[in-house]
Every structure is written in structure tokens, then in C-alpha cells.
C-alpha atoms as a printed R data frame, in Angstrom:
    type eleno elety resid chain resno       x       y      z
1   ATOM     1    CA   MET     A     1  -6.141  20.931  5.252
2   ATOM     2    CA   SER     A     2  -5.626  23.450  7.996
3   ATOM     3    CA   THR     A     3  -5.150  23.698 11.719
4   ATOM     4    CA   LYS     A     4  -5.307  26.457 14.323
5   ATOM     5    CA   ASN     A     5  -2.373  28.246 15.891
6   ATOM     6    CA   GLY     A     6  -3.143  30.831 18.556
7   ATOM     7    CA   GLY     A     7  -6.649  31.341 17.209
8   ATOM     8    CA   GLU     A     8  -5.465  31.720 13.599
9   ATOM     9    CA   THR     A     9  -6.021  29.028 11.012
10  ATOM    10    CA   VAL     A    10  -2.784  27.775  9.491
11  ATOM    11    CA   ALA     A    11  -3.355  26.138  6.130
12  ATOM    12    CA   MET     A    12  -1.057  23.495  4.748
13  ATOM    13    CA   LEU     A    13   1.074  24.656  1.864
14  ATOM    14    CA   PRO     A    14   0.566  22.954 -1.523
15  ATOM    15    CA   ALA     A    15   3.920  21.189 -1.196
16  ATOM    16    CA   GLU     A    16   2.946  19.962  2.275
17  ATOM    17    CA   ARG     A    17  -0.417  18.660  1.069
18  ATOM    18    CA   ARG     A    18   1.241  16.839 -1.790
19  ATOM    19    CA   ALA     A    19   3.959  15.334  0.397
20  ATOM    20    CA   VAL     A    20   1.516  14.187  3.072
21  ATOM    21    CA   SER     A    21  -0.804  12.667  0.464
22  ATOM    22    CA   VAL     A    22   2.034  10.735 -1.171
23  ATOM    23    CA   ILE     A    23   3.476   9.491  2.128
24  ATOM    24    CA   ALA     A    24   0.027   8.435  3.340
25  ATOM    25    CA   LEU     A    25  -0.563   6.575  0.078
26  ATOM    26    CA   ILE     A    26   2.770   4.768  0.435
27  ATOM    27    CA   ALA     A    27   1.753   3.652  3.920
28  ATOM    28    CA   MET     A    28  -1.692   2.588  2.692
29  ATOM    29    CA   LEU     A    29  -0.344   0.490 -0.178
30  ATOM    30    CA   ARG     A    30   2.109  -1.300  2.076
31  ATOM    31    CA   MET     A    31  -0.381  -1.908  4.853
32  ATOM    32    CA   PHE     A    32  -3.114  -3.110  2.498
33  ATOM    33    CA   GLY     A    33  -0.891  -5.998  1.442
34  ATOM    34    CA   LEU     A    34  -0.443  -6.960  5.086
35  ATOM    35    CA   PHE     A    35  -4.003  -6.450  6.245
36  ATOM    36    CA   ALA     A    36  -5.509  -8.413  3.341
37  ATOM    37    CA   LEU     A    37  -3.627 -11.500  4.530
38  ATOM    38    CA   LEU     A    38  -4.782 -11.333  8.141
39  ATOM    39    CA   PRO     A    39  -8.291 -12.839  7.723
40  ATOM    40    CA   VAL     A    40  -7.124 -15.785  5.578
41  ATOM    41    CA   LEU     A    41  -3.522 -16.622  6.434
42  ATOM    42    CA   SER     A    42  -4.174 -19.025  9.313
43  ATOM    43    CA   LEU     A    43  -6.485 -21.189  7.182
44  ATOM    44    CA   TYR     A    44  -3.896 -21.287  4.412
45  ATOM    45    CA   ALA     A    45  -1.051 -22.052  6.810
46  ATOM    46    CA   ALA     A    46  -2.982 -24.978  8.292
47  ATOM    47    CA   ARG     A    47  -2.831 -26.770  4.930
48  ATOM    48    CA   LEU     A    48   0.934 -26.447  4.524
49  ATOM    49    CA   ASP     A    49   3.461 -29.202  5.156
50  ATOM    50    CA   GLY     A    50   4.638 -29.287  8.765
51  ATOM    51    CA   ALA     A    51   1.838 -27.091 10.102
52  ATOM    52    CA   THR     A    52   1.063 -27.254 13.823
53  ATOM    53    CA   PRO     A    53  -1.121 -24.900 15.892
54  ATOM    54    CA   LEU     A    54   1.998 -23.185 17.243
55  ATOM    55    CA   LEU     A    55   3.546 -22.728 13.800
56  ATOM    56    CA   ILE     A    56   0.270 -21.477 12.341
57  ATOM    57    CA   GLY     A    57   0.210 -18.761 14.979
58  ATOM    58    CA   LEU     A    58   3.855 -17.994 14.275
59  ATOM    59    CA   ALA     A    59   3.154 -17.673 10.554
60  ATOM    60    CA   VAL     A    60   0.492 -15.066 11.281
61  ATOM    61    CA   GLY     A    61   2.471 -13.162 13.913
62  ATOM    62    CA   ALA     A    62   6.069 -13.546 12.695
63  ATOM    63    CA   TYR     A    63   5.847 -10.272 10.808
64  ATOM    64    CA   GLY     A    64   5.433  -8.364 14.056
65  ATOM    65    CA   LEU     A    65   8.583  -9.838 15.601
66  ATOM    66    CA   THR     A    66  11.013  -8.425 13.058
67  ATOM    67    CA   GLN     A    67   8.919  -5.286 12.638
68  ATOM    68    CA   ALA     A    68   9.200  -4.492 16.345
69  ATOM    69    CA   GLY     A    69  12.896  -5.285 16.475
70  ATOM    70    CA   LEU     A    70  13.923  -3.219 13.445
71  ATOM    71    CA   GLN     A    71  11.588  -0.219 13.603
72  ATOM    72    CA   ILE     A    72  13.869   1.938 15.766
73  ATOM    73    CA   PRO     A    73  17.198   0.891 14.163
74  ATOM    74    CA   LEU     A    74  15.930   1.595 10.652
75  ATOM    75    CA   GLY     A    75  14.437   4.901 11.753
76  ATOM    76    CA   ALA     A    76  17.789   5.878 13.243
77  ATOM    77    CA   LEU     A    77  19.559   4.723 10.088
78  ATOM    78    CA   SER     A    78  17.340   7.020  8.028
79  ATOM    79    CA   ASP     A    79  18.660   9.943 10.085
80  ATOM    80    CA   ARG     A    80  22.138   9.067  8.851
81  ATOM    81    CA   ILE     A    81  21.685   8.021  5.224
82  ATOM    82    CA   GLY     A    82  18.364   9.664  4.334
83  ATOM    83    CA   ARG     A    83  14.714   8.644  4.351
84  ATOM    84    CA   GLY     A    84  14.521   7.576  0.707
85  ATOM    85    CA   PRO     A    85  17.122   4.780  0.763
86  ATOM    86    CA   VAL     A    86  15.646   3.266  3.924
87  ATOM    87    CA   ILE     A    87  12.088   3.408  2.577
88  ATOM    88    CA   VAL     A    88  13.033   1.906 -0.794
89  ATOM    89    CA   GLY     A    89  15.196  -0.729  0.874
90  ATOM    90    CA   GLY     A    90  12.458  -1.599  3.353
91  ATOM    91    CA   LEU     A    91   9.871  -1.928  0.592
92  ATOM    92    CA   ALA     A    92  12.266  -4.135 -1.397
93  ATOM    93    CA   VAL     A    93  12.775  -6.412  1.611
94  ATOM    94    CA   PHE     A    94   9.024  -6.502  2.183
95  ATOM    95    CA   ALA     A    95   8.423  -7.444 -1.465
96  ATOM    96    CA   ALA     A    96  11.095 -10.152 -1.279
97  ATOM    97    CA   GLY     A    97   9.465 -11.612  1.822
98  ATOM    98    CA   SER     A    98   6.100 -11.596  0.068
99  ATOM    99    CA   ALA     A    99   7.594 -13.504 -2.870
100 ATOM   100    CA   VAL     A   100   9.213 -16.068 -0.564
101 ATOM   101    CA   ALA     A   101   5.893 -16.690  1.180
102 ATOM   102    CA   ALA     A   102   4.001 -16.873 -2.124
103 ATOM   103    CA   LEU     A   103   6.356 -19.532 -3.471
104 ATOM   104    CA   GLY     A   104   6.528 -21.537 -0.248
105 ATOM   105    CA   ASP     A   105   4.866 -24.914  0.120
106 ATOM   106    CA   SER     A   106   5.834 -25.520  3.747
107 ATOM   107    CA   ILE     A   107   4.952 -23.719  6.941
108 ATOM   108    CA   TRP     A   108   8.589 -22.838  7.570
109 ATOM   109    CA   THR     A   109   8.941 -21.123  4.198
110 ATOM   110    CA   VAL     A   110   5.889 -18.987  4.899
111 ATOM   111    CA   ILE     A   111   7.248 -18.128  8.348
112 ATOM   112    CA   ALA     A   112  10.560 -17.120  6.753
113 ATOM   113    CA   GLY     A   113   8.701 -14.948  4.258
114 ATOM   114    CA   ARG     A   114   6.693 -13.307  7.010
115 ATOM   115    CA   LEU     A   115   9.832 -12.587  9.039
116 ATOM   116    CA   LEU     A   116  11.355 -11.014  5.936
117 ATOM   117    CA   GLN     A   117   8.225  -8.947  5.356
118 ATOM   118    CA   GLY     A   118   8.507  -7.539  8.854
119 ATOM   119    CA   ALA     A   119  12.178  -6.724  8.338
120 ATOM   120    CA   GLY     A   120  11.067  -4.005  5.925
121 ATOM   121    CA   ALA     A   121  10.060  -1.872  8.904
122 ATOM   122    CA   ILE     A   122   9.564   1.624  7.506
123 ATOM   123    CA   SER     A   123   6.680   3.032  9.558
124 ATOM   124    CA   ALA     A   124   8.990   5.085 11.776
125 ATOM   125    CA   THR     A   125  10.836   6.379  8.722
126 ATOM   126    CA   LEU     A   126   7.585   7.384  7.012
127 ATOM   127    CA   THR     A   127   6.544   9.243 10.146
128 ATOM   128    CA   ALA     A   128   9.912  11.009 10.229
129 ATOM   129    CA   LEU     A   129   9.519  11.906  6.556
130 ATOM   130    CA   ILE     A   130   6.192  13.586  7.303
131 ATOM   131    CA   ALA     A   131   7.932  15.576 10.041
132 ATOM   132    CA   ASP     A   132  10.609  16.603  7.524
133 ATOM   133    CA   ALA     A   133   7.992  17.641  4.963
134 ATOM   134    CA   THR     A   134   5.723  19.753  7.192
135 ATOM   135    CA   ARG     A   135   5.890  22.720  9.511
136 ATOM   136    CA   GLU     A   136   5.297  22.200 13.198
137 ATOM   137    CA   GLN     A   137   1.952  24.050 13.059
138 ATOM   138    CA   VAL     A   138   0.421  21.458 10.710
139 ATOM   139    CA   ARG     A   139   2.369  18.375 11.765
140 ATOM   140    CA   THR     A   140  -0.293  16.868 14.028
141 ATOM   141    CA   ARG     A   141  -2.878  17.157 11.266
142 ATOM   142    CA   SER     A   142  -0.432  15.598  8.829
143 ATOM   143    CA   MET     A   143   0.180  12.618 11.105
144 ATOM   144    CA   ALA     A   144  -3.589  12.220 11.485
145 ATOM   145    CA   VAL     A   145  -4.000  12.062  7.706
146 ATOM   146    CA   MET     A   146  -1.592   9.126  7.522
147 ATOM   147    CA   GLY     A   147  -3.343   7.433 10.443
148 ATOM   148    CA   ILE     A   148  -6.730   7.827  8.772
149 ATOM   149    CA   GLY     A   149  -5.303   6.393  5.563
150 ATOM   150    CA   ILE     A   150  -3.962   3.338  7.369
151 ATOM   151    CA   GLY     A   151  -7.336   2.862  9.067
152 ATOM   152    CA   LEU     A   152  -9.127   2.992  5.718
153 ATOM   153    CA   SER     A   153  -6.616   0.533  4.307
154 ATOM   154    CA   PHE     A   154  -7.378  -1.864  7.162
155 ATOM   155    CA   MET     A   155 -11.133  -1.668  6.627
156 ATOM   156    CA   ILE     A   156 -10.928  -2.180  2.863
157 ATOM   157    CA   ALA     A   157  -8.383  -4.993  3.151
158 ATOM   158    CA   LEU     A   158 -10.440  -6.829  5.766
159 ATOM   159    CA   ILE     A   159 -13.258  -7.078  3.240
160 ATOM   160    CA   ALA     A   160 -11.193  -7.482  0.073
161 ATOM   161    CA   GLY     A   161  -8.769 -10.072  1.475
162 ATOM   162    CA   PRO     A   162 -11.262 -12.944  1.876
163 ATOM   163    CA   VAL     A   163 -12.905 -12.125 -1.465
164 ATOM   164    CA   LEU     A   164  -9.603 -12.122 -3.354
165 ATOM   165    CA   ALA     A   165  -8.415 -15.253 -1.545
166 ATOM   166    CA   GLY     A   166 -11.651 -17.014 -2.462
167 ATOM   167    CA   PHE     A   167 -11.155 -16.258 -6.155
168 ATOM   168    CA   PHE     A   168  -7.383 -16.399 -6.578
169 ATOM   169    CA   GLY     A   169  -5.924 -18.090 -3.491
170 ATOM   170    CA   VAL     A   170  -3.709 -16.802 -0.698
171 ATOM   171    CA   PRO     A   171  -0.441 -16.924 -2.719
172 ATOM   172    CA   ALA     A   172  -2.009 -14.312 -5.007
173 ATOM   173    CA   LEU     A   173  -2.378 -12.024 -1.987
174 ATOM   174    CA   PHE     A   174   1.338 -12.338 -1.293
175 ATOM   175    CA   TRP     A   175   2.092 -11.419 -4.912
176 ATOM   176    CA   LEU     A   176  -0.318  -8.496 -4.611
177 ATOM   177    CA   ALA     A   177   1.546  -7.324 -1.505
178 ATOM   178    CA   ALA     A   178   4.826  -7.457 -3.453
179 ATOM   179    CA   ALA     A   179   3.330  -5.507 -6.361
180 ATOM   180    CA   LEU     A   180   1.897  -2.845 -4.053
181 ATOM   181    CA   ALA     A   181   5.288  -2.482 -2.362
182 ATOM   182    CA   ALA     A   182   6.869  -1.855 -5.771
183 ATOM   183    CA   ALA     A   183   4.182   0.714 -6.568
184 ATOM   184    CA   ALA     A   184   4.784   2.394 -3.209
185 ATOM   185    CA   ALA     A   185   8.503   2.657 -3.966
186 ATOM   186    CA   LEU     A   186   7.709   4.360 -7.269
187 ATOM   187    CA   MET     A   187   5.463   6.805 -5.413
188 ATOM   188    CA   LEU     A   188   8.567   8.228 -3.735
189 ATOM   189    CA   LEU     A   189   9.537   9.731 -7.083
190 ATOM   190    CA   THR     A   190   6.506  12.024 -6.916
191 ATOM   191    CA   LEU     A   191   7.489  13.619 -3.610
192 ATOM   192    CA   PRO     A   192   8.353  17.329 -3.736
193 ATOM   193    CA   GLY     A   193  12.084  17.869 -4.061
194 ATOM   194    CA   SER     A   194  12.000  20.643 -1.468
195 ATOM   195    CA   ILE     A   195  11.788  18.311  1.550
196 ATOM   196    CA   GLU     A   196  14.702  19.090  3.821
197 ATOM   197    CA   PRO     A   197  16.565  16.230  5.509
198 ATOM   198    CA   PRO     A   198  17.397  16.452  9.235
199 ATOM   199    CA   ALA     A   199  19.820  19.307  9.865
200 ATOM   200    CA   THR     A   200  22.089  17.107 11.976
201 ATOM   201    CA   PRO     A   201  22.167  13.326 12.445
202 ATOM   202    CA   GLN     A   202  20.238  12.256 15.501
203 ATOM   203    CA   SER     A   203  21.914  10.384 18.339
204 ATOM   204    CA   TRP     A   204  21.621   6.600 18.473
205 ATOM   205    CA   ASN     A   205  21.049   6.875 22.222
206 ATOM   206    CA   LEU     A   206  18.004   4.772 23.157
207 ATOM   207    CA   ARG     A   207  17.622   6.229 26.639
208 ATOM   208    CA   PRO     A   208  14.764   8.616 25.677
209 ATOM   209    CA   ALA     A   209  12.790   5.639 24.315
210 ATOM   210    CA   LEU     A   210  13.105   3.825 27.649
211 ATOM   211    CA   ARG     A   211  11.146   6.373 29.668
212 ATOM   212    CA   PRO     A   212   8.570   4.662 31.931
213 ATOM   213    CA   ASP     A   213   5.634   6.521 30.388
214 ATOM   214    CA   LEU     A   214   6.677   5.489 26.872
215 ATOM   215    CA   LEU     A   215   7.298   1.902 27.934
216 ATOM   216    CA   ARG     A   216   3.801   1.838 29.411
217 ATOM   217    CA   LEU     A   217   2.363   2.968 26.087
218 ATOM   218    CA   ASP     A   218   4.518   0.404 24.290
219 ATOM   219    CA   GLY     A   219   3.027  -2.274 26.510
220 ATOM   220    CA   TYR     A   220  -0.508  -1.185 25.670
221 ATOM   221    CA   VAL     A   221   0.250  -1.211 21.935
222 ATOM   222    CA   PHE     A   222   1.869  -4.644 22.247
223 ATOM   223    CA   LEU     A   223  -1.234  -6.035 23.951
224 ATOM   224    CA   LEU     A   224  -3.494  -4.463 21.343
225 ATOM   225    CA   HIS     A   225  -1.572  -6.005 18.461
226 ATOM   226    CA   ALA     A   226  -1.210  -9.355 20.234
227 ATOM   227    CA   ILE     A   227  -4.970  -9.574 20.760
228 ATOM   228    CA   LEU     A   228  -5.662  -8.552 17.152
229 ATOM   229    CA   THR     A   229  -3.208 -11.112 15.769
230 ATOM   230    CA   ALA     A   230  -4.467 -13.892 18.040
231 ATOM   231    CA   SER     A   231  -8.026 -13.122 16.966
232 ATOM   232    CA   PHE     A   232  -7.131 -13.659 13.325
233 ATOM   233    CA   VAL     A   233  -5.420 -16.938 14.147
234 ATOM   234    CA   ALA     A   234  -8.590 -18.397 15.662
235 ATOM   235    CA   LEU     A   235 -11.524 -16.499 14.118
236 ATOM   236    CA   PRO     A   236 -11.153 -17.797 10.526
237 ATOM   237    CA   PHE     A   237 -11.379 -21.380 11.810
238 ATOM   238    CA   LEU     A   238 -14.500 -20.500 13.786
239 ATOM   239    CA   LEU     A   239 -16.157 -19.009 10.717
240 ATOM   240    CA   THR     A   240 -15.190 -21.965  8.534
241 ATOM   241    CA   ASP     A   241 -15.746 -24.888 10.911
242 ATOM   242    CA   ARG     A   242 -18.589 -23.690 13.127
243 ATOM   243    CA   LEU     A   243 -20.521 -21.388 10.803
244 ATOM   244    CA   GLU     A   244 -19.536 -23.327  7.655
245 ATOM   245    CA   LEU     A   245 -18.772 -20.143  5.753
246 ATOM   246    CA   PRO     A   246 -16.430 -20.448  2.765
247 ATOM   247    CA   VAL     A   247 -13.392 -18.181  2.896
248 ATOM   248    CA   GLY     A   248 -14.768 -15.949  0.178
249 ATOM   249    CA   ALA     A   249 -17.804 -15.162  2.349
250 ATOM   250    CA   HIS     A   250 -15.943 -14.231  5.549
251 ATOM   251    CA   TRP     A   251 -16.113 -10.575  4.566
252 ATOM   252    CA   LYS     A   252 -19.813 -10.595  5.398
253 ATOM   253    CA   ILE     A   253 -18.947 -11.077  9.069
254 ATOM   254    CA   TYR     A   254 -16.147  -8.523  9.059
255 ATOM   255    CA   VAL     A   255 -18.155  -5.804  7.326
256 ATOM   256    CA   GLY     A   256 -20.724  -6.008 10.112
257 ATOM   257    CA   ALA     A   257 -17.999  -5.550 12.709
258 ATOM   258    CA   LEU     A   258 -16.636  -2.511 10.887
């Protein structure tokens, strides 16, 4: 991997390539567990005790509520106590939420599990870890590698999720998400030991994050995710009820869209 700086190509150092690959893989493993649930969760939630249309939507989208609320605080905490503890702690919370949802037999238990999954909000910390592990000249390329990895994870999970749910059931997907979170935590052990932490703790001042241009972008991202989540609340029912496709065959529709 390389990028250009003033007309000269700046290659990533071996330690940078290794660090970026590991961090991207951690993000991919975590996101695969989430994305695999998206195409099937609303159908599963509809069969649970106490399910209503509102609560089904909440079960699908609850993850995003705690994720949005804790992303910045946990990122700031990682400036103080280090990236590793926050990432491991976030993955542990995510795995615990997955287990709660897998064991739940009511809509409220699944919602609680999804809220707990979202509380393991480590995306900002992973991004900060990439910044710690790379030089400025190759940082944009490094961030792009993680973004590409997450995109690939989404595409694979969108196809694999319905297939796995058709064979093993949705609770198995929650257990898979927990197992992948544990594997991602172990991946941290393979990071190069030369990554330098922030030289000085960053301020907890939120004023820079409240700039109008950033808030505008935040609004666009919120709308994007809201539309995506709402689509996966309704679309599985359309495929099942109108097209009479079994859950295990929904991937055939999604692969065409990809």
C-alpha cells in the first residue's frame, strides 16, 4: 500500500501494513455479526412474546441508539486509559449483548440485548488506533482500507445471514456475533508493540464536534442509517409474505442488489 506526497510515492511501512490489516479485520469481524442479523431480525422478532410493530422496529434499531450515544465518550475515554482496554471492553459488552439476545424469548429481552450490543461502541476508538499506528502521509489510505473491509463485511453478511438463519436459526447468529467479538479481541494481541499512544490526553471539550458543517454531515449519516434500518424492518416481510420466499432464500434478492 502506498500513497503520494508531493509527487513522491510514500509506501506504508511493514508495521503499518500489519497494524492496519489487524485493525481492519477486527472491525470486519465485529460488523459481520451485526450485518448478518439485519436481513432476518425483524422476522424473528415478530414471533417473540410481546412483539408489536413498534417493538419490532426497536429491536432492529436499538443497537444504533446506544452506539450513537456512546461513540464519542468511549473514544474520549480511550485517549485517557488507552485504546486496548476500551476496545476489549467494548467487544466484551457487545458479546454479552449478543448472548442476552440469543437467550431471550421475549421482544424486550432481545431489545435489551441489542441495546447492550450497541453499548460496545468502538468504531471511533478503532479509527483513533489507526491514526496512532500510521504516519500522516499514509493515514487516508489506511482509513480507506478499514472502510473497504467494512463494506466487504456488509456484502458478505447480507448474503450469509439469511442462509445461516435458514439452517441454524437467528439465535445462532447472535452466538456467532459473540464468538466473532471474542476472536476480534484476541486479534489485538497480534498488533505491533511499537504503536505509540497519544502524546497527551485529549480534551473532553465537545465544542469542536458541534460545528455546523459537522452537524450537517451527522444529519446526513443519521438519515442514511435510519433509511437502511427501516428498510430491513419492512423488506424481510415483503419477501416472505408477498413473494413467498423462505428466509434462507432471501439472499437471492440481496445478491442482485449488491
